[in-house]
GROMACS .gro file of C-alpha atoms in nm:
model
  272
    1UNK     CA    1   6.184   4.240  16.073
    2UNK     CA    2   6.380   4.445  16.336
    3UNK     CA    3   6.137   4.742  16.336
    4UNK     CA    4   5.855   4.502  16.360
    5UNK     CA    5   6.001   4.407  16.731
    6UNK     CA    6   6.044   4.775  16.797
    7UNK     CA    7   5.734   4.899  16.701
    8UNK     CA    8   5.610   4.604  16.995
    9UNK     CA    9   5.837   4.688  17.262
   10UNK     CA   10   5.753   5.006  17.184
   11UNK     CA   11   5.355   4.948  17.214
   12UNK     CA   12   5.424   4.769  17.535
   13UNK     CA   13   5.635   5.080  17.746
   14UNK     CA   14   5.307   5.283  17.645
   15UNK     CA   15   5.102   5.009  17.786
   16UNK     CA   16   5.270   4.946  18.111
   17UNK     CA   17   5.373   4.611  18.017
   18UNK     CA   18   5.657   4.377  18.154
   19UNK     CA   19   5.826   4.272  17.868
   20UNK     CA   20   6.021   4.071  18.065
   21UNK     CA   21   5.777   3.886  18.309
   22UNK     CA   22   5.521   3.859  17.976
   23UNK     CA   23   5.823   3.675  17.814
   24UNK     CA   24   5.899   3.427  18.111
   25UNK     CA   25   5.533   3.326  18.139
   26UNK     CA   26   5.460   3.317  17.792
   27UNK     CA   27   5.760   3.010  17.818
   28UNK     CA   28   5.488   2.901  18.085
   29UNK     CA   29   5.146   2.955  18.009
   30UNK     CA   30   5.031   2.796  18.331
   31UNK     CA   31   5.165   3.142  18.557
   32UNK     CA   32   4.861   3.380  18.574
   33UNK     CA   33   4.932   3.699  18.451
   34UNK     CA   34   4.863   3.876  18.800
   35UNK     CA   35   4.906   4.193  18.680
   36UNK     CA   36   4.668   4.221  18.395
   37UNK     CA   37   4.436   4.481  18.527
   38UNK     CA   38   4.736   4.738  18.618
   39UNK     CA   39   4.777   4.742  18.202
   40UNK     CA   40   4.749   5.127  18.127
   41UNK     CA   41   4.556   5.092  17.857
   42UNK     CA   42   4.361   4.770  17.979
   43UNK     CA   43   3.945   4.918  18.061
   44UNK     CA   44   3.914   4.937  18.434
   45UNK     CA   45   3.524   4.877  18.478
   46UNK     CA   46   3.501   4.629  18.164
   47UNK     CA   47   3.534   4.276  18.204
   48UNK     CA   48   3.871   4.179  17.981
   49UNK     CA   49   3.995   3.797  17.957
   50UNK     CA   50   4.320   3.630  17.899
   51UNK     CA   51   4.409   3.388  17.678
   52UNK     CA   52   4.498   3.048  17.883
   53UNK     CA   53   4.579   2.810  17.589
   54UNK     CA   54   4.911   3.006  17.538
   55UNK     CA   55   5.025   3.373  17.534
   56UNK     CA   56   5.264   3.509  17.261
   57UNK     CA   57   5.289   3.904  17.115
   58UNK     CA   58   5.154   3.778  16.809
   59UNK     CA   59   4.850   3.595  16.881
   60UNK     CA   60   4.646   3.423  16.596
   61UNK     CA   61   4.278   3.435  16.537
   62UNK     CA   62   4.113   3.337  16.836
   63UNK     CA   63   4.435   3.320  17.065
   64UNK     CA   64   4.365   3.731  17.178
   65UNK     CA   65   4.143   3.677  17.477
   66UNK     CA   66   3.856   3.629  17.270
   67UNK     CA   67   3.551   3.744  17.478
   68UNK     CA   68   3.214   3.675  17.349
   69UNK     CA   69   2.835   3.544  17.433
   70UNK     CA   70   2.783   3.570  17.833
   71UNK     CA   71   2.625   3.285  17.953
   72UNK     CA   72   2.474   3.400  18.239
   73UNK     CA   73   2.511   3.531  18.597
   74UNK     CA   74   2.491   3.298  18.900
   75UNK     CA   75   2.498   3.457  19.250
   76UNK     CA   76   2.601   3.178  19.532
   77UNK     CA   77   2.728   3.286  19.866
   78UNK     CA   78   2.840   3.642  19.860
   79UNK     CA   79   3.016   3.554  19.528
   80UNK     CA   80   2.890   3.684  19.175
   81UNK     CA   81   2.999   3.386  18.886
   82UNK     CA   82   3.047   3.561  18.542
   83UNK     CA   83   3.038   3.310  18.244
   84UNK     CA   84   3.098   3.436  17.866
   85UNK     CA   85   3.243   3.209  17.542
   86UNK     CA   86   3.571   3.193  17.451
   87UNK     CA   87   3.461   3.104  17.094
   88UNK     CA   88   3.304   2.728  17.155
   89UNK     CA   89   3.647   2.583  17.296
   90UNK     CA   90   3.537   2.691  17.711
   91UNK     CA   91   3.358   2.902  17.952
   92UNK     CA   92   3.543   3.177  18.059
   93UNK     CA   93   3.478   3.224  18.431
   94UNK     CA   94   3.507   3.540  18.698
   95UNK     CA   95   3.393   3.608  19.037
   96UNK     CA   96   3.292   3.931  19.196
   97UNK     CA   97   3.155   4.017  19.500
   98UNK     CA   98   3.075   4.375  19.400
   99UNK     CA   99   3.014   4.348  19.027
  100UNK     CA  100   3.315   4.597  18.953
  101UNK     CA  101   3.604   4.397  19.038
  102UNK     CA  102   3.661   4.102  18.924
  103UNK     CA  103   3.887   3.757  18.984
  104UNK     CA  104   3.942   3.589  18.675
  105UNK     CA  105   3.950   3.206  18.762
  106UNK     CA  106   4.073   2.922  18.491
  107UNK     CA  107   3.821   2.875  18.240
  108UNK     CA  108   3.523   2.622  18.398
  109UNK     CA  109   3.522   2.355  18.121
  110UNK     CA  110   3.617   2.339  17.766
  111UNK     CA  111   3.577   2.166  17.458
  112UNK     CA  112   3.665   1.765  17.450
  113UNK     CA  113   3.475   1.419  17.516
  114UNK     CA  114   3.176   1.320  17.341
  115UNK     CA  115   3.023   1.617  17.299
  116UNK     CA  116   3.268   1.801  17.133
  117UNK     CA  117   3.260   2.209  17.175
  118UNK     CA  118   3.068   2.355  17.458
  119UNK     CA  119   2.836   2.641  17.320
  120UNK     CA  120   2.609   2.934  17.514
  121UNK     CA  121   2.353   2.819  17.786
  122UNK     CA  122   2.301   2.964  18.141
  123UNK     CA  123   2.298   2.808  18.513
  124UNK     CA  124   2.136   2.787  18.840
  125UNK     CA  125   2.192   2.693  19.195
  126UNK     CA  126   2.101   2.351  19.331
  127UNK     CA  127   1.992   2.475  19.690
  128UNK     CA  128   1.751   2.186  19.703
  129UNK     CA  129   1.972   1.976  19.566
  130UNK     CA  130   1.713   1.828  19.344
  131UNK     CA  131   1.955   1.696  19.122
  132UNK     CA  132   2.121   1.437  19.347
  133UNK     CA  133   2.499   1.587  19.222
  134UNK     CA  134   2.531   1.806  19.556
  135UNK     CA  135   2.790   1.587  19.854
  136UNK     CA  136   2.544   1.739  20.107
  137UNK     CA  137   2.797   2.024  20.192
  138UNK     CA  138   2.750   2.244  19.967
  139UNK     CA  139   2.487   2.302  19.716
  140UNK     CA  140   2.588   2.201  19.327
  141UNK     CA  141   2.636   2.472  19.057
  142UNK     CA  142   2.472   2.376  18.714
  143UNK     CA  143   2.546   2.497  18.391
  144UNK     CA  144   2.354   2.401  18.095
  145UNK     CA  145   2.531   2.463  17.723
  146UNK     CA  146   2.479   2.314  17.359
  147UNK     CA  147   2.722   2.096  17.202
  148UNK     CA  148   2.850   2.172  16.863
  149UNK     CA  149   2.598   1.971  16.707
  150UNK     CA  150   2.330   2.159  16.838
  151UNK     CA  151   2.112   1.863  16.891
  152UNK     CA  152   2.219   1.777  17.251
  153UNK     CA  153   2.216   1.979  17.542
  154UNK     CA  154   2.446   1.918  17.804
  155UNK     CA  155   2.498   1.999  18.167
  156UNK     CA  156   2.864   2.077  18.399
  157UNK     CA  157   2.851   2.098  18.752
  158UNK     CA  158   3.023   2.196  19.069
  159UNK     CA  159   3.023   2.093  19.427
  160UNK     CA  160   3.301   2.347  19.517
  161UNK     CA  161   3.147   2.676  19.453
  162UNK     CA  162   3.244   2.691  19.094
  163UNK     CA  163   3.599   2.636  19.176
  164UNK     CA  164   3.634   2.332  18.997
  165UNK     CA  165   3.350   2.193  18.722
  166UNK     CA  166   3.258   1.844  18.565
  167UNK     CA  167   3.087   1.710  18.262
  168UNK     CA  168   2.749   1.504  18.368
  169UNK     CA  169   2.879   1.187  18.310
  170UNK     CA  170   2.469   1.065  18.138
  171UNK     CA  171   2.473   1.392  17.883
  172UNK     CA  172   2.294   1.471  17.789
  173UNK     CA  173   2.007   1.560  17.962
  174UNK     CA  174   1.785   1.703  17.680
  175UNK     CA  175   1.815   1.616  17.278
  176UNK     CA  176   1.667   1.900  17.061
  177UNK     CA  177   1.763   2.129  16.793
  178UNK     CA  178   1.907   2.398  16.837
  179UNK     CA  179   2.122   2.599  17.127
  180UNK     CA  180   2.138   2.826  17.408
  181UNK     CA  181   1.959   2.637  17.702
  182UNK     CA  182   1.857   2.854  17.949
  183UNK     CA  183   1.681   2.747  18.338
  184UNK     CA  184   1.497   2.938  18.608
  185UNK     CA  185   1.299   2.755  18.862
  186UNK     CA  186   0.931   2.864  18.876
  187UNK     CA  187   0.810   2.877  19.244
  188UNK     CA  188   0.439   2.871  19.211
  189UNK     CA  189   0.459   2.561  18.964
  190UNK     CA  190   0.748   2.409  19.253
  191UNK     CA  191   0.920   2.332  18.930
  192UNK     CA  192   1.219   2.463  18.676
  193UNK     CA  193   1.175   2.569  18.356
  194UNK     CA  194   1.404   2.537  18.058
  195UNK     CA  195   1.386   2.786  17.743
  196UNK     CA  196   1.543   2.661  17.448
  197UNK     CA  197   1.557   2.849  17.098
  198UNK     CA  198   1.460   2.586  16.823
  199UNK     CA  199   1.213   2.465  16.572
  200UNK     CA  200   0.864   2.400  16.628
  201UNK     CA  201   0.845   2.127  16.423
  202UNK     CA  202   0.861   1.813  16.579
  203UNK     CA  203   0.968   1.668  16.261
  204UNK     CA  204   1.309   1.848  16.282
  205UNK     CA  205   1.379   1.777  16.644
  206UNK     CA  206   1.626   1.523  16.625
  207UNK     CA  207   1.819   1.661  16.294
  208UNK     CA  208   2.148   1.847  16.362
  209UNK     CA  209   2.166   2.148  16.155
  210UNK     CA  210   2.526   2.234  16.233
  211UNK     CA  211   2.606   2.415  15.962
  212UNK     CA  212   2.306   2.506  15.768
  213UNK     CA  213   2.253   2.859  15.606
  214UNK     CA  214   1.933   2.858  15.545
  215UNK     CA  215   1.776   2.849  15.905
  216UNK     CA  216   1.518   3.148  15.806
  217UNK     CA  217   1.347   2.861  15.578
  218UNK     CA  218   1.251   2.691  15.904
  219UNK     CA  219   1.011   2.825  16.185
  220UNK     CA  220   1.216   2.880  16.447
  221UNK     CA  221   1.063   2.952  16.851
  222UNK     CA  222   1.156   2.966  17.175
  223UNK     CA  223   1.048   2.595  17.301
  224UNK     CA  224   0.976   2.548  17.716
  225UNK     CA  225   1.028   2.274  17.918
  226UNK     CA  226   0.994   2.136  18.267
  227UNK     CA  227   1.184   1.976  18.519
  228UNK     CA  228   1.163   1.886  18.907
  229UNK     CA  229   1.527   1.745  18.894
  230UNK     CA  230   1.722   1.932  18.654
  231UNK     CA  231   1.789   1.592  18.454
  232UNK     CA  232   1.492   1.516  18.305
  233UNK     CA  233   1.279   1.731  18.040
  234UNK     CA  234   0.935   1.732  17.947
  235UNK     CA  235   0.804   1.964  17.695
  236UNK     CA  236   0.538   2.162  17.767
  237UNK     CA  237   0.280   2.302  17.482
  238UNK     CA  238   0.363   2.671  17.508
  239UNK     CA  239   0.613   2.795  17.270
  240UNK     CA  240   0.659   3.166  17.163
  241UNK     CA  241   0.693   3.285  16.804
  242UNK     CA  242   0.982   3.526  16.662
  243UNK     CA  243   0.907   3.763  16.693
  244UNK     CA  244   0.773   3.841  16.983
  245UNK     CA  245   0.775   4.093  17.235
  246UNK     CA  246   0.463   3.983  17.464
  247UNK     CA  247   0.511   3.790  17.823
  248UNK     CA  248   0.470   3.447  17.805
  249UNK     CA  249   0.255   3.386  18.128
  250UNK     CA  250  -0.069   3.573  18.202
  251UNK     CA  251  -0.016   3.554  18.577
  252UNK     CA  252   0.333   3.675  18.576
  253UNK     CA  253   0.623   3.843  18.359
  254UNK     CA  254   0.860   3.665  18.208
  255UNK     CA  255   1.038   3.804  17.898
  256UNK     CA  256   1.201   3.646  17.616
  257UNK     CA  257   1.491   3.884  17.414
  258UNK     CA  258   1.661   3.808  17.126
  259UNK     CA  259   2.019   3.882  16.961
  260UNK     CA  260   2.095   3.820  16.590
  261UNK     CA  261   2.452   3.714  16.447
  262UNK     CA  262   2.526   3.573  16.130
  263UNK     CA  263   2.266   3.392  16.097
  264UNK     CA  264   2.221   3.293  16.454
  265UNK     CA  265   1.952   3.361  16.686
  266UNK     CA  266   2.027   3.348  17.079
  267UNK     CA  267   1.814   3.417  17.385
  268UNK     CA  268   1.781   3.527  17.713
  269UNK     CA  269   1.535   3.579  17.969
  270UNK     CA  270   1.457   3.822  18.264
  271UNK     CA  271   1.198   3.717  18.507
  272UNK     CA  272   0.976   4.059  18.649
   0.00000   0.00000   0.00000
């Protein structure tokens, strides 16, 4: 067993760790590793997250700063907001006001209440504040995201510029299978649109399918919806197959991609 704590002090001279400030705050998770980027071997112009729950040498599956889907990019007031999963338990949250360096902040929300997990989605600014959740000094952040069921879709928000975040107390705002809510607002229409990956058969759009396998047996699309508050959907007729690589409005550009993962199918959108 000896070697074993060698081999990681070791690891961690070549690294330009602290062994001994990485032992004090791994007795107290709550200290922010400060010096995270000044890691030798840590990437420089990659965006690389810590692991708030707890920090030990030996973390377990899922406890090693587990970094995946990005959930969008929000620009509010000279401040670039960077949101990717940390598995389905939070939203991992950065700020930037360059793009290259970023300010790691405490995770926006995490898993918990009713809803359970919080999966992918995207967000907007409120500048209107057509939602009615801004205080009238600054405009709210919204985030949309999927619970784990992947029947409701949910929305957090902040009045604070994305300092501090909080569950919509009436989630959620839109029930229908499956994930990955994503919102632009659409200024000729004076209205926001939601894209939402799912199936096209009304049938199935109140059945969870948390879970299933066998989601190629079911016609999945990319379903659109409209709001003029942010709280309340309608869905609109147009829906676009998979696959598909055509715009999805005649009078404009807008662009659906795709990304494939065990099973999984997740979107996003650019608007040209």
């Amino acid at each position: 067993m000896i070697w074993k704590y060698l081999l990681i002090l070791v690891a961690a001279c070549l690294c330009g760790i602290d062994v001994k400030a990485e032992y004090e705050i791994s007795t107290n998770p709550v200290v922010i590793r400060a010096g995270l980027y000044k890691e030798k071997c840590r990437p420089q112009f990659h965006f690389t997250a810590r692991y708030w729950d707890d920090y030990r040498l030996n973390p377990q599956n899922h406890e090693e700063g587990w970094l995946n889907d990005m959930n969008g990019l929000i620009y509010n007031q000279g401040e670039y907001h960077f949101f990717a999963q940390r598995w389905w338990s939070a939203w991992l949250h950065a700020i930037s006001t360059d793009l290259i360096h970023w300010e790691e902040l405490r995770p926006a929300f995490g898993k918990g209440g009713k809803f359970g997990g919080t999966q992918s989605g995207g967000g907007v600014v409120d500048f209107n504040n057509c939602s009615g959740l801004g205080d009238g000094k600054e405009p709210p952040m919204i985030v949309f995201w999927s619970s784990t069921d992947n029947l409701n879709q949910c929305i957090s928000y902040s009045r604070d510029k994305g300092r501090t975040w909080t569950k919509y107390e009436n989630n959620p705002v839109l029930v229908h299978a499956f994930r990955d809510p994503n919102v632009f607002w659409y200024e000729p229409g004076q209205k926001w649109i939601l894209i939402l990956y799912g199936p096209s058969d009304a049938a199935l759009r109140q059945r969870p399918m948390y879970g299933v396998k066998s989601r190629e047996e079911i016609e999945n699309c990319y379903l659109l919806f409209s709001s003029t508050n942010l709280l309340d959907w309608k869905k609109l007729d147009a829906r676009i197959p998979i696959p598909s690589n055509a715009p999805i409005c005649s009078s404009c550009r807008w662009t659906a991609t795709r990304a494939r993962g065990n099973g999984w199918s997740s979107m996003a959108m650019a608007i040209m």
